[in-house]
């Protein structure tokens, strides 16, 4: 069926880099297999992969759907059973592309139908996708076209057409480069909270009013010093402690970043925080501020991508809060990484954003925990 398709300009440029990938998607994640592919694999009874296919792909018993009908077992290192020593996929090599399941064919592309329109984006948990979507200094732009779309497994989301105005204004706030990225995040939060508190019946009347008010607040953000609404240095050190203490189910690369955070800010115990506070502040001045004076577009692109792909839900204010918390996590970790390496580079920022996305993006336990915490405020 032909539909209108909205997608960021970067979308069409993506190509998987295969064996050259530094954090292949075939490592550290459970791979869901759709029903059609599962039955196709069961019919492979000869050839080098027959035995591995029978033993390493098992039915999903927890809440299965046609899309998550079965799963691929991971080996002791947490890698997909079909990933060979050259980091290439044996299913692809032995049986061809048509044998890849839906997950492996589409990742890191995300395709959804929002009302009657298809929306496409890339997940920054893929390193190559992260480079593509984050490293454009001009910012993320979108394009609208019409095309034939296979809608099997395409998630459908019903949204008020007015929500589109809210999301476009949210992106406009994030791309307002006359003020710092921290100010933009705070003003965005104020606007989204206001919309969250306003009943949908009133949106039509209130959206023009609120977009006017928050445009004015954004222009004034620096003078009002709204940045102060984000945690101070001590608050950031507390976040750092919480991250270091809770390292279960994080990706290998995220764990490397946490190790650099711990060493870089010398976070040894909670009783001796003075030195960490001193280091945090000096690293902020020496590396963080100068680097992001030149490269704040990387953080901006990350946030714009999050709003575009995640905020399409009636719970958009929760998605904003989750994004803001990830931003704070990344800020404190970057400070530790910069101290550890005595520099800050684009590669370090990309690695952290990619690893953070891989750790938190599809982690339902983390999202449920966050919802519980946020309910208390
Ligand atoms: S993470 Fe991305 S670049 Fe790496 S193997 Fe997967 S799709 Fe390819």
XYZ file of N, CA, C and O and ligand atoms in Angstrom, residues 14 16-18 21 23-25 107-108 125-128, ligand 1:
64
model
N 22.033 4.976 5.377
C 22.597 3.916 6.223
C 22.912 2.629 5.462
O 22.109 2.137 4.689
N 24.898 -1.157 6.653
C 25.607 -1.912 7.692
C 27.064 -2.108 7.276
O 27.345 -2.419 6.119
N 28.004 -1.935 8.239
C 29.422 -2.084 7.888
C 29.947 -3.483 8.237
O 31.135 -3.759 8.149
N 29.043 -4.373 8.657
C 29.362 -5.790 8.854
C 30.552 -6.044 9.750
O 30.597 -5.586 10.894
N 32.319 -3.554 12.071
C 31.561 -2.915 13.163
C 32.218 -3.188 14.514
O 32.566 -4.333 14.827
N 30.823 -2.873 17.475
C 29.922 -3.411 18.499
C 28.729 -4.044 17.797
O 27.612 -3.556 17.891
N 29.000 -5.134 17.104
C 27.955 -5.738 16.274
C 26.657 -5.981 17.050
O 26.681 -6.326 18.234
N 25.540 -5.817 16.352
C 24.239 -6.036 16.990
C 24.022 -7.516 17.295
O 23.054 -7.879 17.955
N 17.021 -4.097 11.638
C 17.834 -3.325 12.590
C 18.968 -2.608 11.861
O 19.569 -3.189 10.985
N 19.286 -1.355 12.204
C 18.755 -0.489 13.272
C 17.622 0.421 12.797
O 17.360 1.438 13.423
N 21.843 2.859 18.864
C 22.538 1.725 19.489
C 23.434 1.010 18.475
O 24.287 0.216 18.847
N 23.244 1.283 17.195
C 24.141 0.776 16.143
C 25.232 1.832 15.925
O 24.920 3.001 15.669
N 26.522 1.476 16.032
C 27.588 2.483 15.922
C 27.579 3.253 14.599
O 27.807 4.461 14.591
N 27.294 2.555 13.504
C 27.316 3.242 12.210
C 26.125 4.198 12.091
O 26.269 5.323 11.585
S 25.361 -2.714 14.855
Fe 24.850 -1.689 12.884
S 26.764 -1.573 11.666
Fe 27.055 -3.027 13.380
S 26.619 -5.066 12.494
Fe 24.686 -4.321 13.424
S 23.585 -3.174 11.800
Fe 25.724 -3.484 11.108
